[in-house]
PDB file of C-alpha atoms in Angstrom:
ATOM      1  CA  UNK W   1      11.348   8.462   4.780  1.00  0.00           C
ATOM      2  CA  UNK W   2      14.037  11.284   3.841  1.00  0.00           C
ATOM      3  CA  UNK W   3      11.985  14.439   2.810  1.00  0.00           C
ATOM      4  CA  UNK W   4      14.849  16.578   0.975  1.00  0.00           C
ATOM      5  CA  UNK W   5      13.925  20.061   0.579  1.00  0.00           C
ATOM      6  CA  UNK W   6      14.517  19.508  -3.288  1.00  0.00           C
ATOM      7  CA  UNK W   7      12.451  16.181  -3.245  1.00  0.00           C
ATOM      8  CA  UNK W   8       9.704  17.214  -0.548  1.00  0.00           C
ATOM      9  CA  UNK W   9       6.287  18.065  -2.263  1.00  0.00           C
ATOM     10  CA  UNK W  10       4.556  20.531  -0.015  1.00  0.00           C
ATOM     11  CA  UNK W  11       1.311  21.031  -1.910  1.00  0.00           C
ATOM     12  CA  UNK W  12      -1.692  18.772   0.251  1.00  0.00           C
ATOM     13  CA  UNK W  13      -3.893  19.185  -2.734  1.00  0.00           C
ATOM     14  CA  UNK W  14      -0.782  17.535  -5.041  1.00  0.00           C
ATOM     15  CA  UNK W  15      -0.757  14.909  -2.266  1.00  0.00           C
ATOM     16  CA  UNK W  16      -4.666  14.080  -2.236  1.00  0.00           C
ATOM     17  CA  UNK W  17      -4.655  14.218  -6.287  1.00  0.00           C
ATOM     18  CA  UNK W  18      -1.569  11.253  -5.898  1.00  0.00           C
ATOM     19  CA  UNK W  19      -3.551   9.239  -3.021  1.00  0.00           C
ATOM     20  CA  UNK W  20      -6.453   9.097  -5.509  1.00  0.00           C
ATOM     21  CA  UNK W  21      -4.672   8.464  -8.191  1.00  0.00           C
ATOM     22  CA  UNK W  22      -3.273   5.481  -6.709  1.00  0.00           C
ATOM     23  CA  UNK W  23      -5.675   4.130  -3.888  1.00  0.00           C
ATOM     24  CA  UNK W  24      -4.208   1.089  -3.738  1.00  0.00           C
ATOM     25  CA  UNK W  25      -1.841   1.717  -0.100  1.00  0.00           C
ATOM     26  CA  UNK W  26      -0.110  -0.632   1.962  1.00  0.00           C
ATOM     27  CA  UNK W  27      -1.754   0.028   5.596  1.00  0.00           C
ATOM     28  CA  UNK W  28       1.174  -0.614   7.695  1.00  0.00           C
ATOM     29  CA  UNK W  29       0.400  -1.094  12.122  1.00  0.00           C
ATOM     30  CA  UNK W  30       2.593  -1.440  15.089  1.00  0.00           C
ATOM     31  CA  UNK W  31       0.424  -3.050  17.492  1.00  0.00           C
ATOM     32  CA  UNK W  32       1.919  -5.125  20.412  1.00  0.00           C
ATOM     33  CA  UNK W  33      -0.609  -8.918  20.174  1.00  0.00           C
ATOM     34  CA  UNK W  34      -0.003 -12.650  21.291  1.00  0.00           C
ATOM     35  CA  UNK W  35      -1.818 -13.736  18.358  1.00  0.00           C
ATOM     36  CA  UNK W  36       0.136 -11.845  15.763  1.00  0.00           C
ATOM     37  CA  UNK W  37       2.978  -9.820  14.772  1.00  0.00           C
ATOM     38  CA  UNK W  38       4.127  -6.140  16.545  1.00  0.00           C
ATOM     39  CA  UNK W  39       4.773  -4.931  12.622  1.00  0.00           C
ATOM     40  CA  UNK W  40       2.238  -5.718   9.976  1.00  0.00           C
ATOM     41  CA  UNK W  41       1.260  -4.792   6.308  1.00  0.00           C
ATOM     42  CA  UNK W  42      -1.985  -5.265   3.697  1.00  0.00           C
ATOM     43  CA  UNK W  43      -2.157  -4.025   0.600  1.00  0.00           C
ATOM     44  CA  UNK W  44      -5.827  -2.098   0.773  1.00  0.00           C
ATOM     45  CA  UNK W  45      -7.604   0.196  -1.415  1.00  0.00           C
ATOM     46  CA  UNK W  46      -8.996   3.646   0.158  1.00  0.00           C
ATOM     47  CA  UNK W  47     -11.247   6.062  -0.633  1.00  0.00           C
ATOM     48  CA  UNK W  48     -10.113   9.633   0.529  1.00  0.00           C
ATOM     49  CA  UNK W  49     -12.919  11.944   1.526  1.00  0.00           C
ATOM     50  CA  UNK W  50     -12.721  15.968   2.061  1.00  0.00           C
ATOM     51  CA  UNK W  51     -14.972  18.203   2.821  1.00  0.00           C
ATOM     52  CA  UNK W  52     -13.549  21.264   1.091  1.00  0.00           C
ATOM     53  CA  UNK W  53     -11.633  20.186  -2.309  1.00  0.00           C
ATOM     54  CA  UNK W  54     -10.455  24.022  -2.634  1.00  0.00           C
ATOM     55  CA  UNK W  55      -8.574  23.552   0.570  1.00  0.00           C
ATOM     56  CA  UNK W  56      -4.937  23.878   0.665  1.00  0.00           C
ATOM     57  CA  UNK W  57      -4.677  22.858   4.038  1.00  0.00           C
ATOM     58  CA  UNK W  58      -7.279  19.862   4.900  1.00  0.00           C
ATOM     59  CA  UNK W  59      -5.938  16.618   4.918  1.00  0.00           C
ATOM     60  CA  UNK W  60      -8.990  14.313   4.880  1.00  0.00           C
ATOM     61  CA  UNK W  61     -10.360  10.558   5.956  1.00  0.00           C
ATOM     62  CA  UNK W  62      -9.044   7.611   4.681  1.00  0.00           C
ATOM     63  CA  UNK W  63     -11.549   5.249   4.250  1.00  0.00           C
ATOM     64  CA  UNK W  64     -10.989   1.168   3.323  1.00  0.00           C
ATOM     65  CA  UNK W  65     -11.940  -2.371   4.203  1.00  0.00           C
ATOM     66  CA  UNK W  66      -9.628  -5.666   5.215  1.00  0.00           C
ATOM     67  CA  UNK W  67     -10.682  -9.262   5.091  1.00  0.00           C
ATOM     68  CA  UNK W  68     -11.713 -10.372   8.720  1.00  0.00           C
ATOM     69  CA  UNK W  69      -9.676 -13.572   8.354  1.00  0.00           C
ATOM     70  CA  UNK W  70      -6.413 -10.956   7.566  1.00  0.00           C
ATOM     71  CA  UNK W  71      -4.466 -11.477  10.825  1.00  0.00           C
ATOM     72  CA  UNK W  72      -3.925  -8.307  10.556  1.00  0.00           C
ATOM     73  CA  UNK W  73      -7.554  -7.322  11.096  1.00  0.00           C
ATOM     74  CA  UNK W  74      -7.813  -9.778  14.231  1.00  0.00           C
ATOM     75  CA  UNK W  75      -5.019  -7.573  15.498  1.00  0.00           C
ATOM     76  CA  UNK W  76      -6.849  -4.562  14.563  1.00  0.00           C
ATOM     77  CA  UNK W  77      -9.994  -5.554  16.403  1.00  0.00           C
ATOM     78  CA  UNK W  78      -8.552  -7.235  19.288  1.00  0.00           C
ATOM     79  CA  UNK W  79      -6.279  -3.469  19.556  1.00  0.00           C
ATOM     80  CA  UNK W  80      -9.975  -1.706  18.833  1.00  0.00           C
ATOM     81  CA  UNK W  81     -12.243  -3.604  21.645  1.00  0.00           C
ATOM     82  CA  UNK W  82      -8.631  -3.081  23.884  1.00  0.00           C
ATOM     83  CA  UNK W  83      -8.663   0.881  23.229  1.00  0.00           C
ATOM     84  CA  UNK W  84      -8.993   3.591  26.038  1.00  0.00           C
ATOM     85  CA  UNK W  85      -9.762   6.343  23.722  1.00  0.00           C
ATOM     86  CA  UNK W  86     -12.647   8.379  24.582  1.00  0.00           C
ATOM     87  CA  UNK W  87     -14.073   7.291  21.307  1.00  0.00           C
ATOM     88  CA  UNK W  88     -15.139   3.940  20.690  1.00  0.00           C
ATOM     89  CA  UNK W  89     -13.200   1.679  18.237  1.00  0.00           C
ATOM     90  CA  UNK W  90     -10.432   3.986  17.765  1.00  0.00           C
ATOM     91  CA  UNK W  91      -7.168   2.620  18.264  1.00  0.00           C
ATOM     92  CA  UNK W  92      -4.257   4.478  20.533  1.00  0.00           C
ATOM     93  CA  UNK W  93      -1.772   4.425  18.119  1.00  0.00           C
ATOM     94  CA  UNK W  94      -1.294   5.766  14.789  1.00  0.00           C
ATOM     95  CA  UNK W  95      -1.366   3.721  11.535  1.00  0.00           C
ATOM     96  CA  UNK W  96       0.225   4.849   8.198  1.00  0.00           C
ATOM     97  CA  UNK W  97      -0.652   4.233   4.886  1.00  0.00           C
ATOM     98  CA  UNK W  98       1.990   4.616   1.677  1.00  0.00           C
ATOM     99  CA  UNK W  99       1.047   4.930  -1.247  1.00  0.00           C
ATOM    100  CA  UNK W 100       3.528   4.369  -3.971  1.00  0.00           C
ATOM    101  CA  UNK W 101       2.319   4.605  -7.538  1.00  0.00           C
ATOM    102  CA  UNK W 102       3.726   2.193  -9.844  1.00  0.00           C
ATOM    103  CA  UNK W 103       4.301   4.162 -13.084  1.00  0.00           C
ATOM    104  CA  UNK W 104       6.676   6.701 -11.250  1.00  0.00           C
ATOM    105  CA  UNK W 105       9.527   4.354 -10.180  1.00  0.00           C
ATOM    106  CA  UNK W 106      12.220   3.985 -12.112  1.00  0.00           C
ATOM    107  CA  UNK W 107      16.073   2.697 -11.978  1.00  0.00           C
ATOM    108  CA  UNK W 108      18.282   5.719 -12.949  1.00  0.00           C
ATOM    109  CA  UNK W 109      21.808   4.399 -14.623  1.00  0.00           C
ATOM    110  CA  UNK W 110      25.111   6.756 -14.068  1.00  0.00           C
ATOM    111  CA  UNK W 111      25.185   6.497 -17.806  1.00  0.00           C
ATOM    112  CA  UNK W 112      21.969   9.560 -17.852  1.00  0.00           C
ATOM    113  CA  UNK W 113      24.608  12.024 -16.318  1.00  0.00           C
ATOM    114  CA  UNK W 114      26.180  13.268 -19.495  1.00  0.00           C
ATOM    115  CA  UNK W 115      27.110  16.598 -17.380  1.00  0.00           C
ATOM    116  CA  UNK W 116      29.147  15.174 -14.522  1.00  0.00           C
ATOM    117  CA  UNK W 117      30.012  11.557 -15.370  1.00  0.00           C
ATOM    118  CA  UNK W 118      31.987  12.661 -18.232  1.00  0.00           C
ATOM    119  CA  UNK W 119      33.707  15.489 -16.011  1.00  0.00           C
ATOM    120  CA  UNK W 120      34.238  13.528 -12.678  1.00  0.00           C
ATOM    121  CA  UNK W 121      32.708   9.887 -12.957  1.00  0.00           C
ATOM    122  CA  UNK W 122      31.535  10.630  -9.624  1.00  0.00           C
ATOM    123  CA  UNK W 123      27.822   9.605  -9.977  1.00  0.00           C
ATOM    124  CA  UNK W 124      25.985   6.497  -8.773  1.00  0.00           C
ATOM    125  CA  UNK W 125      22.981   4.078  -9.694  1.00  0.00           C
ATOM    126  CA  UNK W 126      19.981   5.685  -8.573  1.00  0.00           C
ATOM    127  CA  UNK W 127      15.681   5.429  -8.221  1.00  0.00           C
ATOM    128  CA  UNK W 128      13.018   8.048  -9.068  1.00  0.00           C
ATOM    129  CA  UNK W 129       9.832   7.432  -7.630  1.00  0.00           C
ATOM    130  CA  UNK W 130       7.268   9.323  -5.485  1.00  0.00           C
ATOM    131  CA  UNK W 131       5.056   8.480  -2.627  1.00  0.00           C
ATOM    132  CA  UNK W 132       2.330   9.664  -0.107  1.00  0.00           C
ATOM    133  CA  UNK W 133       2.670   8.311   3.635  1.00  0.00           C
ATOM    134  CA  UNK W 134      -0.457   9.658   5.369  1.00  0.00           C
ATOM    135  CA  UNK W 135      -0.916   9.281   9.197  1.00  0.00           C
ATOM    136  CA  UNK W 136      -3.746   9.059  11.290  1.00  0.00           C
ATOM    137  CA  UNK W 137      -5.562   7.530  13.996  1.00  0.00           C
ATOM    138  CA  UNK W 138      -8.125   4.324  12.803  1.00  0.00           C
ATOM    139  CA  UNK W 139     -11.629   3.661  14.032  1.00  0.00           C
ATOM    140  CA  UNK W 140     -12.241   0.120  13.432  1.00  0.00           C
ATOM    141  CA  UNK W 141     -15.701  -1.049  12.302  1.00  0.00           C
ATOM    142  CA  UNK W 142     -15.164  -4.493  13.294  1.00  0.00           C
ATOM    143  CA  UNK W 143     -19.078  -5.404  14.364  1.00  0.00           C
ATOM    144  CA  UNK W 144     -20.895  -6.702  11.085  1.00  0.00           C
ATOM    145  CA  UNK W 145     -24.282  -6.544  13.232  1.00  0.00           C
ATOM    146  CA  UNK W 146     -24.187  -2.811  14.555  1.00  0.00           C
ATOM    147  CA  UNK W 147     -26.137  -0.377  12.114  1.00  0.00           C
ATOM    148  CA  UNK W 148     -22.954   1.463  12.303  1.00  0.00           C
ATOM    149  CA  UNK W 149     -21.179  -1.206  11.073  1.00  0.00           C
ATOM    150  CA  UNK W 150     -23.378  -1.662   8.172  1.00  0.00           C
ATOM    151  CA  UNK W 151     -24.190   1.580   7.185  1.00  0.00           C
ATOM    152  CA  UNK W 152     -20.091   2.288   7.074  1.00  0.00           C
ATOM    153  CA  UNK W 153     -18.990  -0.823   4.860  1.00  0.00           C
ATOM    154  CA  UNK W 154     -22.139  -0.628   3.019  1.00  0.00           C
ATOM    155  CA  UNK W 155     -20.774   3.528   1.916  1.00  0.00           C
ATOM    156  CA  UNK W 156     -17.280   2.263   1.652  1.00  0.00           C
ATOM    157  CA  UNK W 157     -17.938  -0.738  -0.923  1.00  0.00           C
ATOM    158  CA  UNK W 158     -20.028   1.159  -3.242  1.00  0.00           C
ATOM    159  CA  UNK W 159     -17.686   4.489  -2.966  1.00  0.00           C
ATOM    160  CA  UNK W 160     -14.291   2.224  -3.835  1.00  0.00           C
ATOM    161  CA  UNK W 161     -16.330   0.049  -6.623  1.00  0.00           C
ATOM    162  CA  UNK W 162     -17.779   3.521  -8.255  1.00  0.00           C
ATOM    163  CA  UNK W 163     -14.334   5.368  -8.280  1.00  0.00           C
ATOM    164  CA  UNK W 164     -12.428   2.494  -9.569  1.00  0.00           C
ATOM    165  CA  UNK W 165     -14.397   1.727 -12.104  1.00  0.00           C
ATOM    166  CA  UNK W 166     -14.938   5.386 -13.620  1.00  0.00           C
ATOM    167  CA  UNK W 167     -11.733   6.637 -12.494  1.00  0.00           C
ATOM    168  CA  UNK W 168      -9.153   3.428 -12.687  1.00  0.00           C
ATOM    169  CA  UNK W 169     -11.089   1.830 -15.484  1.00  0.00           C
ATOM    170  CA  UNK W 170     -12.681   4.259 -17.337  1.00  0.00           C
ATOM    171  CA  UNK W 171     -16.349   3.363 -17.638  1.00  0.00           C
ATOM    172  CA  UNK W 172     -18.130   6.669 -17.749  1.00  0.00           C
ATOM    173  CA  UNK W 173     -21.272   5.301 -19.707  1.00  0.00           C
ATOM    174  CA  UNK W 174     -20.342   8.812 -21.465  1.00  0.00           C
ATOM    175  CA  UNK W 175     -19.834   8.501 -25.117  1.00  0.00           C
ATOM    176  CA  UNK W 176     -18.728   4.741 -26.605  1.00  0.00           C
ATOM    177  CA  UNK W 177     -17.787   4.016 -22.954  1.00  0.00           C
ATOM    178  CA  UNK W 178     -19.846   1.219 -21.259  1.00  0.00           C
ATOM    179  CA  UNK W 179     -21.431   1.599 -17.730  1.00  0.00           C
ATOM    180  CA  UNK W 180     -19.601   0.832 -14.748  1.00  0.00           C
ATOM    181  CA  UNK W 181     -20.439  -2.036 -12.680  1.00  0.00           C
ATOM    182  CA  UNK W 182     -22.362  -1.448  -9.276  1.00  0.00           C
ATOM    183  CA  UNK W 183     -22.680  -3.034  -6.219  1.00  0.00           C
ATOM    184  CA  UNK W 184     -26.618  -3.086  -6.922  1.00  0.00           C
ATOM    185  CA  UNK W 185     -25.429  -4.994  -9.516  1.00  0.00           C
ATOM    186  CA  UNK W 186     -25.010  -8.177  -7.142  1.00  0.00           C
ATOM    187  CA  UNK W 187     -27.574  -9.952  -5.230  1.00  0.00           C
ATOM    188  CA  UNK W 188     -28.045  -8.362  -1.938  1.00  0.00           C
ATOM    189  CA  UNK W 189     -28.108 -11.451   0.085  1.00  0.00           C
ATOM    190  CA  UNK W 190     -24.939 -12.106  -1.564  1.00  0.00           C
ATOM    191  CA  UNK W 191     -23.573  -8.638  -0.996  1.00  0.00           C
ATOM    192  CA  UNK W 192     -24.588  -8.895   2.464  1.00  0.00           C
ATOM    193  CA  UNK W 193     -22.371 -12.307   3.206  1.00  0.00           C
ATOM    194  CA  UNK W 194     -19.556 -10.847   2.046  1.00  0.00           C
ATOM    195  CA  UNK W 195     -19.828  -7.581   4.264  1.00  0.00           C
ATOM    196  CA  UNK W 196     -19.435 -10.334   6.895  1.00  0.00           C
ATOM    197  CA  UNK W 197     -16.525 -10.999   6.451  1.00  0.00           C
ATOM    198  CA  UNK W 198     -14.653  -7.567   5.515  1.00  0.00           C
ATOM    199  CA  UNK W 199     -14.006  -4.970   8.296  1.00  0.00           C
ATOM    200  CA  UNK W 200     -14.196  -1.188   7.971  1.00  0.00           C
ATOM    201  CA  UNK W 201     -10.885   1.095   8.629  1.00  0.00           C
ATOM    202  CA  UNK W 202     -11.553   4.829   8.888  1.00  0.00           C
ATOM    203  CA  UNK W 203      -8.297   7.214   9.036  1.00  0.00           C
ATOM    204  CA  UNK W 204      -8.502  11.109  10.238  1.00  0.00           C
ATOM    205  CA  UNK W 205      -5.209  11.807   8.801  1.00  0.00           C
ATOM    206  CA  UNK W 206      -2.804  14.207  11.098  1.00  0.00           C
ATOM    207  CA  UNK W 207      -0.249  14.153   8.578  1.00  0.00           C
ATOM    208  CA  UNK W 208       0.350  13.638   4.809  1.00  0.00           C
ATOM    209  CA  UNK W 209       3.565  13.377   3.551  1.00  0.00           C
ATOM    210  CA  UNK W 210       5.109  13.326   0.106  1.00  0.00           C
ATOM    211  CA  UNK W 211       8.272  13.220  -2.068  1.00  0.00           C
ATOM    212  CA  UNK W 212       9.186  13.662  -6.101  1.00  0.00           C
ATOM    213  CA  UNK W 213      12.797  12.631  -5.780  1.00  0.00           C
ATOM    214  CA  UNK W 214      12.945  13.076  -9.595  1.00  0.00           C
ATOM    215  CA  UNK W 215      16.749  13.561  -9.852  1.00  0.00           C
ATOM    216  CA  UNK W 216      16.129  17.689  -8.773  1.00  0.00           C
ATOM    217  CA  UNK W 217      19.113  16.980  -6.658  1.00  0.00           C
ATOM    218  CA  UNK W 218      21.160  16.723  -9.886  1.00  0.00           C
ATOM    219  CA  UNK W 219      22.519  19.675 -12.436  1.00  0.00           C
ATOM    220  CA  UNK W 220      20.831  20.550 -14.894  1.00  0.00           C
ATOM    221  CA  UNK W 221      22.551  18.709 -17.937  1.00  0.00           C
ATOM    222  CA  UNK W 222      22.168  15.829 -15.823  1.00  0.00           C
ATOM    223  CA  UNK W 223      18.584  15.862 -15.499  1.00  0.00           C
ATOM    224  CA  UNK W 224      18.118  16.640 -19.496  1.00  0.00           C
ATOM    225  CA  UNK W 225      20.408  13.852 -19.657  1.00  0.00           C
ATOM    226  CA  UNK W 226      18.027  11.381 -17.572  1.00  0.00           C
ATOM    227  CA  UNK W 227      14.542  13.204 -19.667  1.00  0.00           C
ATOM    228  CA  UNK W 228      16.037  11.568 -22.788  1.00  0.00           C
ATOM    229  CA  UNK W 229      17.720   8.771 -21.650  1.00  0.00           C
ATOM    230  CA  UNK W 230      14.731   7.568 -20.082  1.00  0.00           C
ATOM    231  CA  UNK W 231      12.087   8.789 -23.037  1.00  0.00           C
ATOM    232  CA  UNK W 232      14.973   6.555 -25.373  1.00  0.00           C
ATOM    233  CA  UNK W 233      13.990   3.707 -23.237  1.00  0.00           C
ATOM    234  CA  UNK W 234      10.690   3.110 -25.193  1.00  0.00           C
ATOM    235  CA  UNK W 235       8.798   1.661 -22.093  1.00  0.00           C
ATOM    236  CA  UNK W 236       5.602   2.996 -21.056  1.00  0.00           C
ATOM    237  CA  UNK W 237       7.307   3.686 -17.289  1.00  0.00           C
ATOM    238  CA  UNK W 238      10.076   5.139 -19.017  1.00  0.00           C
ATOM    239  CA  UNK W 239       8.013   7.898 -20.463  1.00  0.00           C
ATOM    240  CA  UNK W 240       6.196   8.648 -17.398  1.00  0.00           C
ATOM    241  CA  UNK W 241       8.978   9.053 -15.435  1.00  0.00           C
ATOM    242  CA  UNK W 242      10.970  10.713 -17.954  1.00  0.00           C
ATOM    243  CA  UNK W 243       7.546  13.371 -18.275  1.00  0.00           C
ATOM    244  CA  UNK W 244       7.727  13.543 -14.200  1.00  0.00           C
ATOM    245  CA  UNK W 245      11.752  14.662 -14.073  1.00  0.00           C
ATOM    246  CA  UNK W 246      10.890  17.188 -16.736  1.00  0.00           C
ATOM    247  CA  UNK W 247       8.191  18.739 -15.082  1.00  0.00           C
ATOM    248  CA  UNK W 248      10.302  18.824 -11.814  1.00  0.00           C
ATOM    249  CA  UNK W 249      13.147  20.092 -13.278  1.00  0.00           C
ATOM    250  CA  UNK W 250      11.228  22.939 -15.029  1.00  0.00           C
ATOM    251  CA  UNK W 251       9.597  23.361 -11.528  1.00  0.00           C
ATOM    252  CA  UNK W 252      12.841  23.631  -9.958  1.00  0.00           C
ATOM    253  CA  UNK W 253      14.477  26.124 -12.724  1.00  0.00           C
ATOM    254  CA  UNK W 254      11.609  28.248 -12.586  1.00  0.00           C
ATOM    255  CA  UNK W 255      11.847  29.211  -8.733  1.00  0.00           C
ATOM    256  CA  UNK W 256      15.820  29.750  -8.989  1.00  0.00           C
TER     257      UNK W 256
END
C-alpha cells in the first residue's frame, strides 16, 4: 500500500481505535502447500489486546478464530506443525491482516473540484477510504485437545461475542438497552463441538500501518468542494466520509 506523507496516519493509538472499530479483517498468508494455494484470504473477526491503552507506541496481539475445514486453516496448521521457530506453533513467516472499514470508502467524482476543474480540468475520478494493515508473526492453536488449545479459543469466543455485541450492536443492558448475548448463554456441550471445529490465530503485531487518503492531497477549495458535494449526496456513507475529509482537511490546515 502507498503511505503518502499527506495520507499516512502515524498515531498507533488512531490505528488500534480503527482495528476495533472494525474487527472484521481479511487475514491474508503466503505459505508455499501441495494441498492449497501460495496466496490466501478469510474474512475473520479479531480481538486486539494491549497491555497499556495510554501507550503511544505498543502495537498489540491480534487475536481470532478460522473454521478448521477453511483450506486456509489446513494450510495454516500443516505451515504450524512444519515450523522451526523456537516457539511452538508459530509460523516462519509473517501474516497481515487489513482492515478496511466500510463506511469510509467512497467514489470521489472530478465534478467535487470546484477550485481546479473549473481552472484547468485537470482532475480525475478518485476513492477516499482508510485502512489498517497490521503485521505479525501467528501462533496457531490448531490442537482442540491441548488445555492450551482450549483455554485460548475458549478466551477468544467469549472476548469477540462480548465486544460485538456491546460495542458493534449496542447491548449495554444500561438504560432501555437489552443484555447482550453470552456464550454461557449456549449449552456447553454444544459450545464445546463447535470449538472443534474452529482454530485459534494469535498475532504479535511488528507493524501497524494506516492511511486517511481523504483528498488532503487536494487544495483547499477542492476539498470544501468534495465536504459538500458528498454531504449533498444524502447517503449515510456520504456523510461519513464527507465528516472524515473535513476533519482531515482541518487537520491538515491546522499544522501549515
Amino acid at each position: 500500500m502507498l503511505f503518502r506523507p499527506d495520507h499516512a496516519e502515524p498515531a498507533i493509538p488512531v490505528l488500534r481505535k480503527l482495528v476495533r472499530e472494525n474487527p472484521l479483517g481479511i487475514l491474508t498468508t503466503a505459505i508455499r502447500s501441495d494441498i492449497a494455494p501460495f496466496i490466501q484470504s478469510s474474512h475473520i473477526p479479531f480481538i486486539l489486546d494491549v497491555k497499556d491503552e495510554d501507550s503511544t507506541e505498543e502495537l498489540g496481539v491480534l487475536r481470532g478464530h478460522i473454521a478448521r475445514q477453511n483450506p486456509q486453516s489446513k494450510v495454516l496448521i500443516e505451515a504450524a506443525k512444519a515450523s522451526k521457530s523456537s516457539m511452538p506453533n508459530v509460523l516462519e513467516e509473517e501474516v497481515l491482516v487489513l482492515f478496511t472499514p466500510p463506511s469510509h470508502q467512497h467514489y470521489v467524482t472530478p465534478k467535487f473540484y470546484t477550485e481546479t476543474k473549473p481552472v484547468t480540468g485537470k482532475v480525475v475520478p478518485t476513492w477516499n477510504y482508510s485502512a489498517v494493515q497490521a503485521y505479525g508473526r501467528a501462533k496457531i492453536y490448531w490442537d482442540h485437545k491441548s488445555d492450551e488449545s482450549i483455554a485460548f479459543l475458549s478466551k477468544q469466543v467469549a472476548d469477540l461475542s462480548e465486544h460485538a455485541e456491546t460495542f458493534v450492536m449496542g447491548f449495554t443492558g444500561k438504560g432501555d438497552r437489552q443484555g447482550s448475548w453470552k456464550v454461557s448463554d449456549a449449552p456447553e456441550r454444544f459450545i464445546e463441538l463447535l470449538r472443534t471445529n474452529i482454530i485459534g490465530i494469535e498475532i504479535q503485531l511488528d507493524r501497524l500501518e494506516g492511511k486517511f487518503k481523504m483528498s488532503q492531497e487536494m487544495s483547499l477549495g477542492d476539498r470544501e468542494g468534495v465536504v459538500k458535494g458528498l454531504a449533498s449526496l444524502g447517503t449515510e456513507t456520504g456523510t461519513v466520509v464527507s465528516g472524515l475529509v473535513k476533519e482531515r482537511s482541518d487537520l491538515k490546515e491546522s499544522k501549515s
